[in-house]
PDB file of C-alpha atoms in Angstrom:
ATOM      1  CA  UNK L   1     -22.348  -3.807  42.133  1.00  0.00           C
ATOM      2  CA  UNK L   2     -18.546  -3.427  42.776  1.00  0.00           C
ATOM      3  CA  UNK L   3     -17.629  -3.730  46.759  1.00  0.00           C
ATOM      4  CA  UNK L   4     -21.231  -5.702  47.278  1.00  0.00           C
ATOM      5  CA  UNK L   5     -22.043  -7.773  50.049  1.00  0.00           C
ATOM      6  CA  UNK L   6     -22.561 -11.581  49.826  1.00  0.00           C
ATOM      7  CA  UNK L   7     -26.239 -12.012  50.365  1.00  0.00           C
ATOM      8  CA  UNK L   8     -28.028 -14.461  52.437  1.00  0.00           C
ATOM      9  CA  UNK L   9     -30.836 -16.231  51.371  1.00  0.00           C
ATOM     10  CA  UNK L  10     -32.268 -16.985  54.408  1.00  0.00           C
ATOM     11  CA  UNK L  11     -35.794 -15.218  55.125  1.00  0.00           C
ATOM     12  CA  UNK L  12     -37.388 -15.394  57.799  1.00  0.00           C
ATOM     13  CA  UNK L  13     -39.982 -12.817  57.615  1.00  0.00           C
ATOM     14  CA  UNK L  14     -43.670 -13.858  55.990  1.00  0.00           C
ATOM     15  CA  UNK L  15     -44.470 -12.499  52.626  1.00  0.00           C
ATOM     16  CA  UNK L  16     -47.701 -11.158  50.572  1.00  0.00           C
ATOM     17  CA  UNK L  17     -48.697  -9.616  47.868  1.00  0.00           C
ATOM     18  CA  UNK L  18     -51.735  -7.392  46.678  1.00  0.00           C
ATOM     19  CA  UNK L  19     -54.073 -10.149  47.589  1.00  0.00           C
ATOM     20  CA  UNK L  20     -54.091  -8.932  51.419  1.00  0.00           C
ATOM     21  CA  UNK L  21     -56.600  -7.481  52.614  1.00  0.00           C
ATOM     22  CA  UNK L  22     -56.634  -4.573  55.004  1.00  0.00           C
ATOM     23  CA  UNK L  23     -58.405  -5.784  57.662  1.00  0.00           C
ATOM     24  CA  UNK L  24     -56.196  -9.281  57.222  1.00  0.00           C
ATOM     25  CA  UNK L  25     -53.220  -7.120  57.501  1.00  0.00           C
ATOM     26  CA  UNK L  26     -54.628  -5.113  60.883  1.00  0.00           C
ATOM     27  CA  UNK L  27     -55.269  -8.977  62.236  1.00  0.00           C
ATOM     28  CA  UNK L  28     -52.230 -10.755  61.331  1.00  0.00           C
ATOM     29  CA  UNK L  29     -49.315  -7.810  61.102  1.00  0.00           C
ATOM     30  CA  UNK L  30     -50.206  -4.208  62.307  1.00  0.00           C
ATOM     31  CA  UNK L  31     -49.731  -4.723  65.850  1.00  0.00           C
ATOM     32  CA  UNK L  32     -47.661  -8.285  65.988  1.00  0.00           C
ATOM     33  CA  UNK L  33     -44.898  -9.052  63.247  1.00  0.00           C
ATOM     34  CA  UNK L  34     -43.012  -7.761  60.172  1.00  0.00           C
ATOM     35  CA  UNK L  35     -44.231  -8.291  56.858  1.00  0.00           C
ATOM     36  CA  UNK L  36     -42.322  -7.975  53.386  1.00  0.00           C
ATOM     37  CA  UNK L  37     -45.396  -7.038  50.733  1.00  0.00           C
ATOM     38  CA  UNK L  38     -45.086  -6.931  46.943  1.00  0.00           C
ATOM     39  CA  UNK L  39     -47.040  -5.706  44.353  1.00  0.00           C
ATOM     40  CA  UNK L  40     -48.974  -3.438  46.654  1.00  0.00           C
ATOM     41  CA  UNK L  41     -47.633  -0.206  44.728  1.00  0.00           C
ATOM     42  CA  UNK L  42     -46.237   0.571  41.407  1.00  0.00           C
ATOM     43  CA  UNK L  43     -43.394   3.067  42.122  1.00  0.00           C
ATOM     44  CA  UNK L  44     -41.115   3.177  38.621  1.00  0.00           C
ATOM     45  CA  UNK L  45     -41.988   6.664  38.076  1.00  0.00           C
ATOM     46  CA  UNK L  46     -40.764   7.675  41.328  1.00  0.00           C
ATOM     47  CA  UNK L  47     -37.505   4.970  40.505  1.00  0.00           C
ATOM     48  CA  UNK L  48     -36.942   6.944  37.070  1.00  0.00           C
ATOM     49  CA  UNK L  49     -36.428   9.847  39.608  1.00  0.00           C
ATOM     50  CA  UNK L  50     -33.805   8.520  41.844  1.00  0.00           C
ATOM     51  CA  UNK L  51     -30.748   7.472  39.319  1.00  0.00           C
ATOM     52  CA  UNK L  52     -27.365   9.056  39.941  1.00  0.00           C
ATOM     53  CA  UNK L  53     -28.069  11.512  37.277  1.00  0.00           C
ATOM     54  CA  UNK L  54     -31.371  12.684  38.051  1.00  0.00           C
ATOM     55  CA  UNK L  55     -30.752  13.446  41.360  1.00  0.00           C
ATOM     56  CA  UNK L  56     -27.237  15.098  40.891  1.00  0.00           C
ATOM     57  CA  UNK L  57     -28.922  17.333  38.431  1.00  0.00           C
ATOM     58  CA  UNK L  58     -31.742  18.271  40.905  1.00  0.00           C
ATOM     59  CA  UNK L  59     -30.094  18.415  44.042  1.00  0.00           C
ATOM     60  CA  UNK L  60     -26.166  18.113  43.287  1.00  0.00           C
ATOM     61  CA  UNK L  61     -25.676  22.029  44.714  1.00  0.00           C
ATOM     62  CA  UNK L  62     -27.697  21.317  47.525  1.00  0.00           C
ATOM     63  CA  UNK L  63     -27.019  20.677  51.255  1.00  0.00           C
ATOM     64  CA  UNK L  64     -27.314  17.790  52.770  1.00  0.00           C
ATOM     65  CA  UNK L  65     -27.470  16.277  56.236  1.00  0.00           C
ATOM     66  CA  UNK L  66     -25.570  13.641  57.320  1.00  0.00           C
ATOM     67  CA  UNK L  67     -26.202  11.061  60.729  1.00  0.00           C
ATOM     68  CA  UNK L  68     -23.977   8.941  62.280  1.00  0.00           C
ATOM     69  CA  UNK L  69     -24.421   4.989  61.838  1.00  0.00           C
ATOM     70  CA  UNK L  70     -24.377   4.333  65.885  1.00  0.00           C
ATOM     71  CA  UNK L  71     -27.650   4.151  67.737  1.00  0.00           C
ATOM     72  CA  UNK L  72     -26.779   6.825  70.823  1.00  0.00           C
ATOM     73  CA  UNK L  73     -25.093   9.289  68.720  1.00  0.00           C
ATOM     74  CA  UNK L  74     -26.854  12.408  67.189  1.00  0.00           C
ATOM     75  CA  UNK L  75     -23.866  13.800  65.260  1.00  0.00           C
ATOM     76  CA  UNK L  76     -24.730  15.621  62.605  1.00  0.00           C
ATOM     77  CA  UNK L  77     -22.583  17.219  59.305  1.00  0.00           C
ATOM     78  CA  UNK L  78     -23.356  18.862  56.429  1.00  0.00           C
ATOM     79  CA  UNK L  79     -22.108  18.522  52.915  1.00  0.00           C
ATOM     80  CA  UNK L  80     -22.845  19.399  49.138  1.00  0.00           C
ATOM     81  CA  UNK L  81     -25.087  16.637  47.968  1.00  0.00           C
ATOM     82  CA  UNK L  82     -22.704  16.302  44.952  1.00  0.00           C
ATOM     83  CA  UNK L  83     -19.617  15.268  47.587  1.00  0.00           C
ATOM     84  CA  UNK L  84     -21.404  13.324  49.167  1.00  0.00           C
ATOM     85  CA  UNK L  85     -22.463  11.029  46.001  1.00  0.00           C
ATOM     86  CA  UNK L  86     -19.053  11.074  44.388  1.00  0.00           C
ATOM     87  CA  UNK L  87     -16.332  10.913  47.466  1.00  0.00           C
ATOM     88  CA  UNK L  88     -18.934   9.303  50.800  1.00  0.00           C
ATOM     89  CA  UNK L  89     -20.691   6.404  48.425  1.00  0.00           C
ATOM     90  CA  UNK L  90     -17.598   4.015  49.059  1.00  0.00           C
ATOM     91  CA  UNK L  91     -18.091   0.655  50.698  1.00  0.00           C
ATOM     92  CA  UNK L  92     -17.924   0.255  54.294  1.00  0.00           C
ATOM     93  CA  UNK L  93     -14.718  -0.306  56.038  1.00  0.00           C
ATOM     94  CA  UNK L  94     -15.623  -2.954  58.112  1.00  0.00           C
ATOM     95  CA  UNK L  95     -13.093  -1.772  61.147  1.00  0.00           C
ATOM     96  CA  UNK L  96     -14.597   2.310  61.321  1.00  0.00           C
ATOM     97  CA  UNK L  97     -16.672   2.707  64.200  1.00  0.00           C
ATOM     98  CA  UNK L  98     -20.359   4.005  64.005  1.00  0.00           C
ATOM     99  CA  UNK L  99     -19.439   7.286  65.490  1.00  0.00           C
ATOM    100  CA  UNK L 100     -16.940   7.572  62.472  1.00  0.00           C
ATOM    101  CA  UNK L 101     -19.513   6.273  59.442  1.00  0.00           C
ATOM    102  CA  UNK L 102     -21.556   9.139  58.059  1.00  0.00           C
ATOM    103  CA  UNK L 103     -24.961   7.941  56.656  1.00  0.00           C
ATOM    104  CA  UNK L 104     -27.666  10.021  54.654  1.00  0.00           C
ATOM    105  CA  UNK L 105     -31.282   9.454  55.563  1.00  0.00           C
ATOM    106  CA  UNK L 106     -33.828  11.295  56.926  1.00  0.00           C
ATOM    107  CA  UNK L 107     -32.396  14.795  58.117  1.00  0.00           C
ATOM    108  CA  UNK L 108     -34.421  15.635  54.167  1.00  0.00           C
ATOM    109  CA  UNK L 109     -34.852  19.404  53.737  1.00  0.00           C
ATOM    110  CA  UNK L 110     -38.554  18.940  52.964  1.00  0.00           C
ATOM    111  CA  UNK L 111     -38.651  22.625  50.891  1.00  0.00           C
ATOM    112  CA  UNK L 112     -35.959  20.948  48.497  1.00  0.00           C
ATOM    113  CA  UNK L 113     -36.711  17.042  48.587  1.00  0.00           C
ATOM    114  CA  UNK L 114     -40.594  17.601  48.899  1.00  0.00           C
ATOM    115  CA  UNK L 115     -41.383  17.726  45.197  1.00  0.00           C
ATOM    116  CA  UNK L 116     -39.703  14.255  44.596  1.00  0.00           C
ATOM    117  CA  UNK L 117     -41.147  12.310  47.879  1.00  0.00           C
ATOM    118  CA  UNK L 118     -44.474  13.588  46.776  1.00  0.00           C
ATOM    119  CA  UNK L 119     -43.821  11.150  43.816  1.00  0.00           C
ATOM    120  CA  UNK L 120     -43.600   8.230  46.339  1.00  0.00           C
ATOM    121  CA  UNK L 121     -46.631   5.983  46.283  1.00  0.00           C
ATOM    122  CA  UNK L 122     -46.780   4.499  49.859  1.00  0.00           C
ATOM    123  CA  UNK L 123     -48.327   1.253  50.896  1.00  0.00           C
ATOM    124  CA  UNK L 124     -51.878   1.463  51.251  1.00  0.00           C
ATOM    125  CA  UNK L 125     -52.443  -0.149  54.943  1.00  0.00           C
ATOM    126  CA  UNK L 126     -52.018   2.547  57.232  1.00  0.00           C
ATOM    127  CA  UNK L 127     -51.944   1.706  61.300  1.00  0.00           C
ATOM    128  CA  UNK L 128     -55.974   3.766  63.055  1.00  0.00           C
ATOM    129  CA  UNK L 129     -54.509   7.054  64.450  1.00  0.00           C
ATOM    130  CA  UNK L 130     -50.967   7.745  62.476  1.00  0.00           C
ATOM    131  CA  UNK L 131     -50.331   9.986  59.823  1.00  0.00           C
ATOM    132  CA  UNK L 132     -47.318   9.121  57.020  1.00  0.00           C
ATOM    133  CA  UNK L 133     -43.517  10.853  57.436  1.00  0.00           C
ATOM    134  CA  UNK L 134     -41.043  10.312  54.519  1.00  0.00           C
ATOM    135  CA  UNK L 135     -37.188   9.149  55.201  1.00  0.00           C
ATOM    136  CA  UNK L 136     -35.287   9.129  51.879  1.00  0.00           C
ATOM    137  CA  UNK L 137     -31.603   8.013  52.322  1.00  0.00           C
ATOM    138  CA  UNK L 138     -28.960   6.725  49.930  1.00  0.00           C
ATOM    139  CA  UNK L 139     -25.905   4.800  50.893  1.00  0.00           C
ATOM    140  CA  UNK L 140     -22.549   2.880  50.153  1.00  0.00           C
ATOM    141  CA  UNK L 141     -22.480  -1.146  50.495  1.00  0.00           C
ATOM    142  CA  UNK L 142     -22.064  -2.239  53.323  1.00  0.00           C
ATOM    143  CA  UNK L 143     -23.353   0.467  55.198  1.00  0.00           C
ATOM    144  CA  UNK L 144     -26.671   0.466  57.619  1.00  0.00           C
ATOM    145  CA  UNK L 145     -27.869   1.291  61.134  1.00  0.00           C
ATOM    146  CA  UNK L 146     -27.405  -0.437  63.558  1.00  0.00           C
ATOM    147  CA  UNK L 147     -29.837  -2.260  66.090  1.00  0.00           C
ATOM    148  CA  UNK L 148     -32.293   0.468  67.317  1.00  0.00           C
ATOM    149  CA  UNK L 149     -36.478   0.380  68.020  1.00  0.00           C
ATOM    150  CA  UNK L 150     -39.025   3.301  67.016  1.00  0.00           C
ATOM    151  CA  UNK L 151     -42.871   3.405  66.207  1.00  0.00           C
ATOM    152  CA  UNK L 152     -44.539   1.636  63.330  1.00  0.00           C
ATOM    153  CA  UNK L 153     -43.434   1.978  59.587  1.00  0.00           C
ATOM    154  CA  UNK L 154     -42.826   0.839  55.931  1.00  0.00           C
ATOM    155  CA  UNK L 155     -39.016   0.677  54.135  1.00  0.00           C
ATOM    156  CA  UNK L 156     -39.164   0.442  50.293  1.00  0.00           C
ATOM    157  CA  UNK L 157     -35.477  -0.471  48.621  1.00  0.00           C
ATOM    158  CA  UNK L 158     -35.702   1.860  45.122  1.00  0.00           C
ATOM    159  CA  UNK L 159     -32.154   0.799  44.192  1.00  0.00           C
ATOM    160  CA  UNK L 160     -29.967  -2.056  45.465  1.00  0.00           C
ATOM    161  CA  UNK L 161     -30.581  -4.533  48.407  1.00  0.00           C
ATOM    162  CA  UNK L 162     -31.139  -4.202  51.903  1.00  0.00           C
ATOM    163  CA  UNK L 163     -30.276  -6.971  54.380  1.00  0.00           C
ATOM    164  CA  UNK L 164     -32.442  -6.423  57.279  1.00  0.00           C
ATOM    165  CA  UNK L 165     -32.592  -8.177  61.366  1.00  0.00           C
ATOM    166  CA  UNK L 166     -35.111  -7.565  63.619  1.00  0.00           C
ATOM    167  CA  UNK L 167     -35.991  -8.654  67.186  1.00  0.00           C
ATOM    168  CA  UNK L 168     -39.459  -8.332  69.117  1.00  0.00           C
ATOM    169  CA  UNK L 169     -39.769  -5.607  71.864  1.00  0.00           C
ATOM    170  CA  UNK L 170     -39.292  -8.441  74.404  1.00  0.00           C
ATOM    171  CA  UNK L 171     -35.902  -9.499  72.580  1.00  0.00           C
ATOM    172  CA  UNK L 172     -33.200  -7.051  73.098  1.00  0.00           C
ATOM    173  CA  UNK L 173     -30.117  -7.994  70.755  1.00  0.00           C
ATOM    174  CA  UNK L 174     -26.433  -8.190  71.925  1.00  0.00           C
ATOM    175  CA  UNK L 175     -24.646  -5.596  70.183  1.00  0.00           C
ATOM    176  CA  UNK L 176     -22.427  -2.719  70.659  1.00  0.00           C
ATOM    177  CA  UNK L 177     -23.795   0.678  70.065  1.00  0.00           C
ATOM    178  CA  UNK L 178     -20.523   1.714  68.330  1.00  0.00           C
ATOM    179  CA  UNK L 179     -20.511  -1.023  66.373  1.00  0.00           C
ATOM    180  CA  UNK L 180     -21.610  -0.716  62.983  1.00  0.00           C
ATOM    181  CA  UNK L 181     -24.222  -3.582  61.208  1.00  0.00           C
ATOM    182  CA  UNK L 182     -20.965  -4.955  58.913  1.00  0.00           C
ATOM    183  CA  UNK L 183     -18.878  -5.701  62.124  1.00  0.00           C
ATOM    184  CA  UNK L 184     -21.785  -7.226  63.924  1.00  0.00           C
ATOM    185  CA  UNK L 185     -23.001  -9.334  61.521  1.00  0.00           C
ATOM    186  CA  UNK L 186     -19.014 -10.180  60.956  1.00  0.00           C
ATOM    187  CA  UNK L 187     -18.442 -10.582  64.556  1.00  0.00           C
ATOM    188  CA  UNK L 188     -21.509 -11.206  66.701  1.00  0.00           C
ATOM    189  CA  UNK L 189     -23.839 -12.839  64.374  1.00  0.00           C
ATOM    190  CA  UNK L 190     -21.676 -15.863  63.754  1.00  0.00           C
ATOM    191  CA  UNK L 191     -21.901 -17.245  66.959  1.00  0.00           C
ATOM    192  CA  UNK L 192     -25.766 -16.571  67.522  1.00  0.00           C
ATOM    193  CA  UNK L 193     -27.996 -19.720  69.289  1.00  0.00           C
ATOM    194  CA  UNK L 194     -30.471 -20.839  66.290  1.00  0.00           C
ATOM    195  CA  UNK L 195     -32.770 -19.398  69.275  1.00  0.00           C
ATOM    196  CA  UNK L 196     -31.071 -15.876  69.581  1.00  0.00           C
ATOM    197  CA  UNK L 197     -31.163 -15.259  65.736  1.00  0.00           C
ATOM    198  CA  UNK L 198     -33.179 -12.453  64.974  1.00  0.00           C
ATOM    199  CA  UNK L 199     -35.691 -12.393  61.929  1.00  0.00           C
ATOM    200  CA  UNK L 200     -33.807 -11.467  58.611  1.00  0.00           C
ATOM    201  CA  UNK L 201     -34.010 -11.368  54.658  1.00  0.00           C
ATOM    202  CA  UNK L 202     -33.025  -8.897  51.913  1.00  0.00           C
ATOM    203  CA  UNK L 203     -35.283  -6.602  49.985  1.00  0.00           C
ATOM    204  CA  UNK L 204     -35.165  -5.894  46.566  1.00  0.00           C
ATOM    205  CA  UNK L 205     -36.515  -3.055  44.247  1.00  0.00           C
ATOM    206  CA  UNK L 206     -39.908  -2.795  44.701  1.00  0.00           C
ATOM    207  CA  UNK L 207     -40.080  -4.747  47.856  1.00  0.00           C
ATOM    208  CA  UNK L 208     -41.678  -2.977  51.299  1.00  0.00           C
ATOM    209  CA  UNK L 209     -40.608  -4.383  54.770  1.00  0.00           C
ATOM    210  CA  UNK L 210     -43.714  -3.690  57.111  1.00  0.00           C
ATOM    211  CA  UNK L 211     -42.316  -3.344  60.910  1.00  0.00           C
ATOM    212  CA  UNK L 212     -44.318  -3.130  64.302  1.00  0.00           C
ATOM    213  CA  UNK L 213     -44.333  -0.523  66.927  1.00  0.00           C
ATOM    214  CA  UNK L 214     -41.332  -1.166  69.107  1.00  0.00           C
ATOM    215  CA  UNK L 215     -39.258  -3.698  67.151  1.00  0.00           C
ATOM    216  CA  UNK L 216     -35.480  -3.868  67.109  1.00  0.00           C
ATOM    217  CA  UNK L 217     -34.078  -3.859  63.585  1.00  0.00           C
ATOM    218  CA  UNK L 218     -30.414  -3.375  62.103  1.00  0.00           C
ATOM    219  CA  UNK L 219     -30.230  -2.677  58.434  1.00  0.00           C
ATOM    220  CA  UNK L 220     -27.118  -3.637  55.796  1.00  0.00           C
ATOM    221  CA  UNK L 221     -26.978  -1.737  52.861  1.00  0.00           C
ATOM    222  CA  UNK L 222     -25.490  -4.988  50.141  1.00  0.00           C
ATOM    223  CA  UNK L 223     -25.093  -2.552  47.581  1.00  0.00           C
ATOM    224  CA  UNK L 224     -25.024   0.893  46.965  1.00  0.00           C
ATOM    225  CA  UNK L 225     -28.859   1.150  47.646  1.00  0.00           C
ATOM    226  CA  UNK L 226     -31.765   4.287  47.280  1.00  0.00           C
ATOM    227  CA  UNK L 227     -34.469   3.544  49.854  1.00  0.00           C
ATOM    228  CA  UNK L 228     -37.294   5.706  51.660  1.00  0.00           C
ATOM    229  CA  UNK L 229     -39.034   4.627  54.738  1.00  0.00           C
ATOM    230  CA  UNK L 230     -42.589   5.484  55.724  1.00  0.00           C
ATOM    231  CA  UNK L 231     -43.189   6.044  59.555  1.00  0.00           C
ATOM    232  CA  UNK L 232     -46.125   5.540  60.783  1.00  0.00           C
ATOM    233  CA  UNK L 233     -46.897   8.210  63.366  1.00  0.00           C
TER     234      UNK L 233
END
C-alpha cells in the first residue's frame, strides 16, 4: 500500500446485501439513487485472475490503450501492457493536469481480454431493456476520473480501494475539467457547504457501487486498485 491515500470514513451511500430483492431494488435504486451491495456475487476466482503476475503472464506483450483522466479529452496512447504495469502504476502527482495523467480502463481489446471478463460474475439486478458491457481498468493511487455522468451501471473494486462522489442529474458539481479527482478533492472539496457535498464512501474488494442513469460521479483510486465496471446499456 506504499503512496496510499488517507481514507475517509464517511459514507453516505445506503448499503445491502443478498437479502434484496429484485423487485425491492427496481423500487428503491434502479431509477433513483446509488447503492453499494455485498454478498450479491462470489468473484475470487475471477480475483485469483487479476494479481500482478497472472496478468503480466497473460497479457504482459500485449497492447494496451490508455485514456486521459479529464472529462472533455479523448486522448488516446498505446503501450505494452508490461510498461504500463511496471513504469505508469506510480502514485498520482497531485499538481499533473488530467490532460497529462494516462489512465487504463475500458479501451479493452475484447479478442485478448474476453477470456478473463468472461470470468466476471456480475450483479444479478439488471435495469428492463439494457444489456451488460465490461470496463476492466487498473490504476496507480491516487489516480481516478474525474466528475463526469453516463447511463446506468455497476463498479466492482477486485484489488485496492476506490473513493467514490457522486451528485444527482439535477446537481452539477464545481470542478475543473482539467483537474484531476486528487487536486479537487485537495482543493475544492475542502471548502464544500455540508449542502453542496456530494454522496461519497470507499469500496473494498468484493464491494459493487450501483449508480443511476445520469449521475455525476468522480472516482479516487486510494491504492493501486483492479476494478471492472458493468454498464448498463
Amino acid at each position: 500500500l506504499a503512496g496510499s491515500v488517507p481514507e475517509e470514513e464517511r459514507c453516505t451511500v445506503e448499503r445491502a446485501d443478498a437479502s434484496l430483492t429484485y423487485s425491492l431494488f427496481l423500487q428503491r435504486f434502479a431509477f433513483s439513487r446509488p447503492l453499494i451491495l455485498r454478498g450479491v456475487t462470489n468473484n475470487s476466482a475471477f480475483r485469483a485472475l487479476c494479481t500482478r503476475e497472472k496478468l503480466l503472464a497473460a497479457f504482459g506483450t500485449r497492447s494496451v490503450r490508455l485514456s486521459t483522466a479529464n472529462t472533455y479529452s479523448y486522448r488516446k496512447v498505446d503501450v505494452p501492457f508490461q510498461e504500463y504495469v511496471e513504469q505508469l502504476l506510480t502514485p498520482q502527482d497531485p499538481a499533473r493536469l488530467g490532460s497529462d495523467t494516462l489512465y487504463f480502463f475500458g479501451d479493452n481489446n475484447f479478442t485478448e481480454w474476453g477470456p478473463l471478463l468472461q470470468q466476471y460474475v456480475s450483479p444479478p439486478f439488471r435495469i428492463p431493456g439494457t444489456s451488460p458491457a465490461y470496463s476492466f481498468g487498473i490504476a496507480g493511487s491516487g489516480s481516478g476520473v474525474p466528475f463526469h455522468w453516463h447511463g446506468p451501471g455497476y463498479s466492482e473494486v477486485i484489488f485496492g480501494r476506490k473513493r467514490w462522489f457522486l451528485y444527482p442529474p439535477d446537481k452539477t458539481p464545481h470542478f475543473h475539467p482539467n483537474e484531476t479527482t486528487l487536486a479537487w478533492l485537495h482543493h475544492t472539496y475542502p471548502v464544500l457547504p455540508p449542502a453542496q457535498r456530494p454522496l461519497e464512501c470507499t469500496l473494498r474488494p468484493g464491494e459493487v457501487l450501483y449508480f443511476p442513469d445520469r449521475w455525476w460521479h468522480a472516482t479516487l483510486n486510494l491504492d493501486t486498485s483492479v476494478f471492472i465496471s458493468t454498464f448498463l446499456g
